[in-house]
Amino acid sequence: MIGKLKGTIDEIGEDHVVLDVHGVGYVAHCSARTLAKLGRAGEAAVLFIETYVREDQLKLFGFMTAMEREWFRLLQSVQGVGSKVALAVLSTLTPGELANAIVLQDKTSISRAPGVGPKVAVRIVTELKNKAPAFAGEMAPSIVLSQELGEGVAPAPIADAVSALTNLGYSRDQAANAVAAALKNGGEGADSAKLIRLGLRELSR
């Protein structure tokens, strides 16, 4: 099985890249987001690879990060989601945005991806809700916080701080991210006033 390729970009197509590795051209199907981040023909590139072996074909899927590849696998654990739909979702949302949308049960954001109808979007947010925080990368603290806020189990100082920041005009995502960063700097025992102050400092950066 091929897990990673390092070579030179030979060609970039509408939905794939041809990567030259020591004279062998590997065709890797990628999300639009990954293709946009790759360089031009002749430049070096590294792709994390998911290998699909079928009776009649061998297909490679390429990703800029291991986290994106994990989401590609995770999405396909949902009924009705195949490789094409999974790539479409990852073309529309970053792994962090996807995790946040799932935790907040934001079916509208997920259904923006081509080929994702309302029923599939509902299945994605329902079946992956408890798995999303583990696949959020550096956004994990704010994802967990968003989940606690959505379920009404976040500690009062945290909920109050997020509420205060949203009342100032920031989105819930921005407020949750800022308070998550404030918790890291201010400590778990910080009161709402301190969290609001530190949160505003984060938002002003």
PDB file of C-alpha atoms in Angstrom, residues 100-188:
ATOM      1  CA  ASN A 100     -16.939  22.568  13.920  1.00  0.00           C
ATOM      2  CA  ALA A 101     -19.920  22.207  11.573  1.00  0.00           C
ATOM      3  CA  ILE A 102     -20.513  18.654  12.751  1.00  0.00           C
ATOM      4  CA  VAL A 103     -20.294  19.553  16.448  1.00  0.00           C
ATOM      5  CA  LEU A 104     -22.679  22.484  15.970  1.00  0.00           C
ATOM      6  CA  GLN A 105     -24.990  20.309  13.852  1.00  0.00           C
ATOM      7  CA  ASP A 106     -24.588  22.827  11.031  1.00  0.00           C
ATOM      8  CA  LYS A 107     -26.122  20.800   8.202  1.00  0.00           C
ATOM      9  CA  THR A 108     -26.330  23.864   5.940  1.00  0.00           C
ATOM     10  CA  SER A 109     -22.552  24.325   5.764  1.00  0.00           C
ATOM     11  CA  ILE A 110     -21.984  20.668   4.931  1.00  0.00           C
ATOM     12  CA  SER A 111     -24.732  20.593   2.307  1.00  0.00           C
ATOM     13  CA  ARG A 112     -22.888  23.356   0.415  1.00  0.00           C
ATOM     14  CA  ALA A 113     -20.588  20.638  -0.905  1.00  0.00           C
ATOM     15  CA  PRO A 114     -21.563  19.427  -4.402  1.00  0.00           C
ATOM     16  CA  GLY A 115     -23.447  16.137  -4.263  1.00  0.00           C
ATOM     17  CA  VAL A 116     -24.340  16.438  -0.574  1.00  0.00           C
ATOM     18  CA  GLY A 117     -28.108  16.588  -0.140  1.00  0.00           C
ATOM     19  CA  PRO A 118     -29.991  17.325   3.089  1.00  0.00           C
ATOM     20  CA  LYS A 119     -30.330  13.639   4.045  1.00  0.00           C
ATOM     21  CA  VAL A 120     -26.612  12.943   3.630  1.00  0.00           C
ATOM     22  CA  ALA A 121     -25.736  16.121   5.554  1.00  0.00           C
ATOM     23  CA  VAL A 122     -27.975  14.987   8.433  1.00  0.00           C
ATOM     24  CA  ARG A 123     -26.291  11.576   8.486  1.00  0.00           C
ATOM     25  CA  ILE A 124     -22.829  13.162   8.531  1.00  0.00           C
ATOM     26  CA  VAL A 125     -23.550  15.448  11.499  1.00  0.00           C
ATOM     27  CA  THR A 126     -25.447  12.739  13.366  1.00  0.00           C
ATOM     28  CA  GLU A 127     -23.052   9.828  12.894  1.00  0.00           C
ATOM     29  CA  LEU A 128     -19.811  11.793  13.322  1.00  0.00           C
ATOM     30  CA  LYS A 129     -20.811  14.162  16.135  1.00  0.00           C
ATOM     31  CA  ASN A 130     -18.936  12.284  18.855  1.00  0.00           C
ATOM     32  CA  LYS A 131     -15.899  11.621  16.663  1.00  0.00           C
ATOM     33  CA  ALA A 132     -15.368  15.138  15.323  1.00  0.00           C
ATOM     34  CA  PRO A 133     -13.346  16.632  18.238  1.00  0.00           C
ATOM     35  CA  ALA A 134     -10.695  13.913  17.909  1.00  0.00           C
ATOM     36  CA  PHE A 135     -10.181  14.893  14.267  1.00  0.00           C
ATOM     37  CA  ALA A 136     -10.056  18.676  14.724  1.00  0.00           C
ATOM     38  CA  GLY A 137      -6.281  19.076  15.048  1.00  0.00           C
ATOM     39  CA  GLU A 138      -5.231  22.389  16.611  1.00  0.00           C
ATOM     40  CA  MET A 139      -8.872  23.494  16.695  1.00  0.00           C
ATOM     41  CA  ALA A 140      -9.797  20.657  19.080  1.00  0.00           C
ATOM     42  CA  PRO A 141     -10.089  22.862  22.230  1.00  0.00           C
ATOM     43  CA  SER A 142     -12.546  25.268  20.575  1.00  0.00           C
ATOM     44  CA  ILE A 143     -14.439  22.365  18.961  1.00  0.00           C
ATOM     45  CA  VAL A 144     -14.911  20.692  22.347  1.00  0.00           C
ATOM     46  CA  LEU A 145     -15.990  24.035  23.801  1.00  0.00           C
ATOM     47  CA  SER A 146     -18.521  24.529  20.984  1.00  0.00           C
ATOM     48  CA  GLN A 147     -19.872  21.056  21.673  1.00  0.00           C
ATOM     49  CA  GLU A 148     -20.262  21.778  25.397  1.00  0.00           C
ATOM     50  CA  LEU A 149     -22.000  25.074  24.643  1.00  0.00           C
ATOM     51  CA  GLY A 150     -24.363  23.374  22.222  1.00  0.00           C
ATOM     52  CA  GLU A 151     -25.240  20.711  24.780  1.00  0.00           C
ATOM     53  CA  GLY A 152     -25.599  23.251  27.590  1.00  0.00           C
ATOM     54  CA  VAL A 153     -22.922  21.618  29.748  1.00  0.00           C
ATOM     55  CA  ALA A 154     -20.187  24.275  29.523  1.00  0.00           C
ATOM     56  CA  PRO A 155     -19.189  25.822  32.890  1.00  0.00           C
ATOM     57  CA  ALA A 156     -21.013  29.097  33.646  1.00  0.00           C
ATOM     58  CA  PRO A 157     -17.946  31.408  33.335  1.00  0.00           C
ATOM     59  CA  ILE A 158     -17.186  29.985  29.887  1.00  0.00           C
ATOM     60  CA  ALA A 159     -20.781  30.182  28.672  1.00  0.00           C
ATOM     61  CA  ASP A 160     -21.057  33.753  30.018  1.00  0.00           C
ATOM     62  CA  ALA A 161     -17.822  34.807  28.304  1.00  0.00           C
ATOM     63  CA  VAL A 162     -18.901  33.377  24.940  1.00  0.00           C
ATOM     64  CA  SER A 163     -22.313  35.009  25.312  1.00  0.00           C
ATOM     65  CA  ALA A 164     -20.720  38.378  26.097  1.00  0.00           C
ATOM     66  CA  LEU A 165     -18.447  38.204  23.050  1.00  0.00           C
ATOM     67  CA  THR A 166     -21.305  37.229  20.734  1.00  0.00           C
ATOM     68  CA  ASN A 167     -23.324  40.175  22.132  1.00  0.00           C
ATOM     69  CA  LEU A 168     -20.442  42.397  21.027  1.00  0.00           C
ATOM     70  CA  GLY A 169     -20.989  41.273  17.454  1.00  0.00           C
ATOM     71  CA  TYR A 170     -18.586  38.359  17.093  1.00  0.00           C
ATOM     72  CA  SER A 171     -19.812  35.077  15.624  1.00  0.00           C
ATOM     73  CA  ARG A 172     -20.242  32.096  17.918  1.00  0.00           C
ATOM     74  CA  ASP A 173     -17.287  30.376  16.245  1.00  0.00           C
ATOM     75  CA  GLN A 174     -15.060  33.431  16.768  1.00  0.00           C
ATOM     76  CA  ALA A 175     -16.181  33.746  20.382  1.00  0.00           C
ATOM     77  CA  ALA A 176     -15.645  30.049  21.115  1.00  0.00           C
ATOM     78  CA  ASN A 177     -12.172  30.124  19.535  1.00  0.00           C
ATOM     79  CA  ALA A 178     -11.220  33.225  21.513  1.00  0.00           C
ATOM     80  CA  VAL A 179     -12.462  31.795  24.816  1.00  0.00           C
ATOM     81  CA  ALA A 180     -10.691  28.494  24.138  1.00  0.00           C
ATOM     82  CA  ALA A 181      -7.443  30.439  23.680  1.00  0.00           C
ATOM     83  CA  ALA A 182      -8.234  32.493  26.788  1.00  0.00           C
ATOM     84  CA  LEU A 183      -8.661  29.301  28.808  1.00  0.00           C
ATOM     85  CA  LYS A 184      -5.232  28.171  27.699  1.00  0.00           C
ATOM     86  CA  ASN A 185      -3.679  31.443  28.866  1.00  0.00           C
ATOM     87  CA  GLY A 186      -5.869  32.192  31.867  1.00  0.00           C
ATOM     88  CA  GLY A 187      -6.281  28.724  33.304  1.00  0.00           C
ATOM     89  CA  GLU A 188      -9.341  26.564  33.894  1.00  0.00           C
TER      90      GLU A 188
END
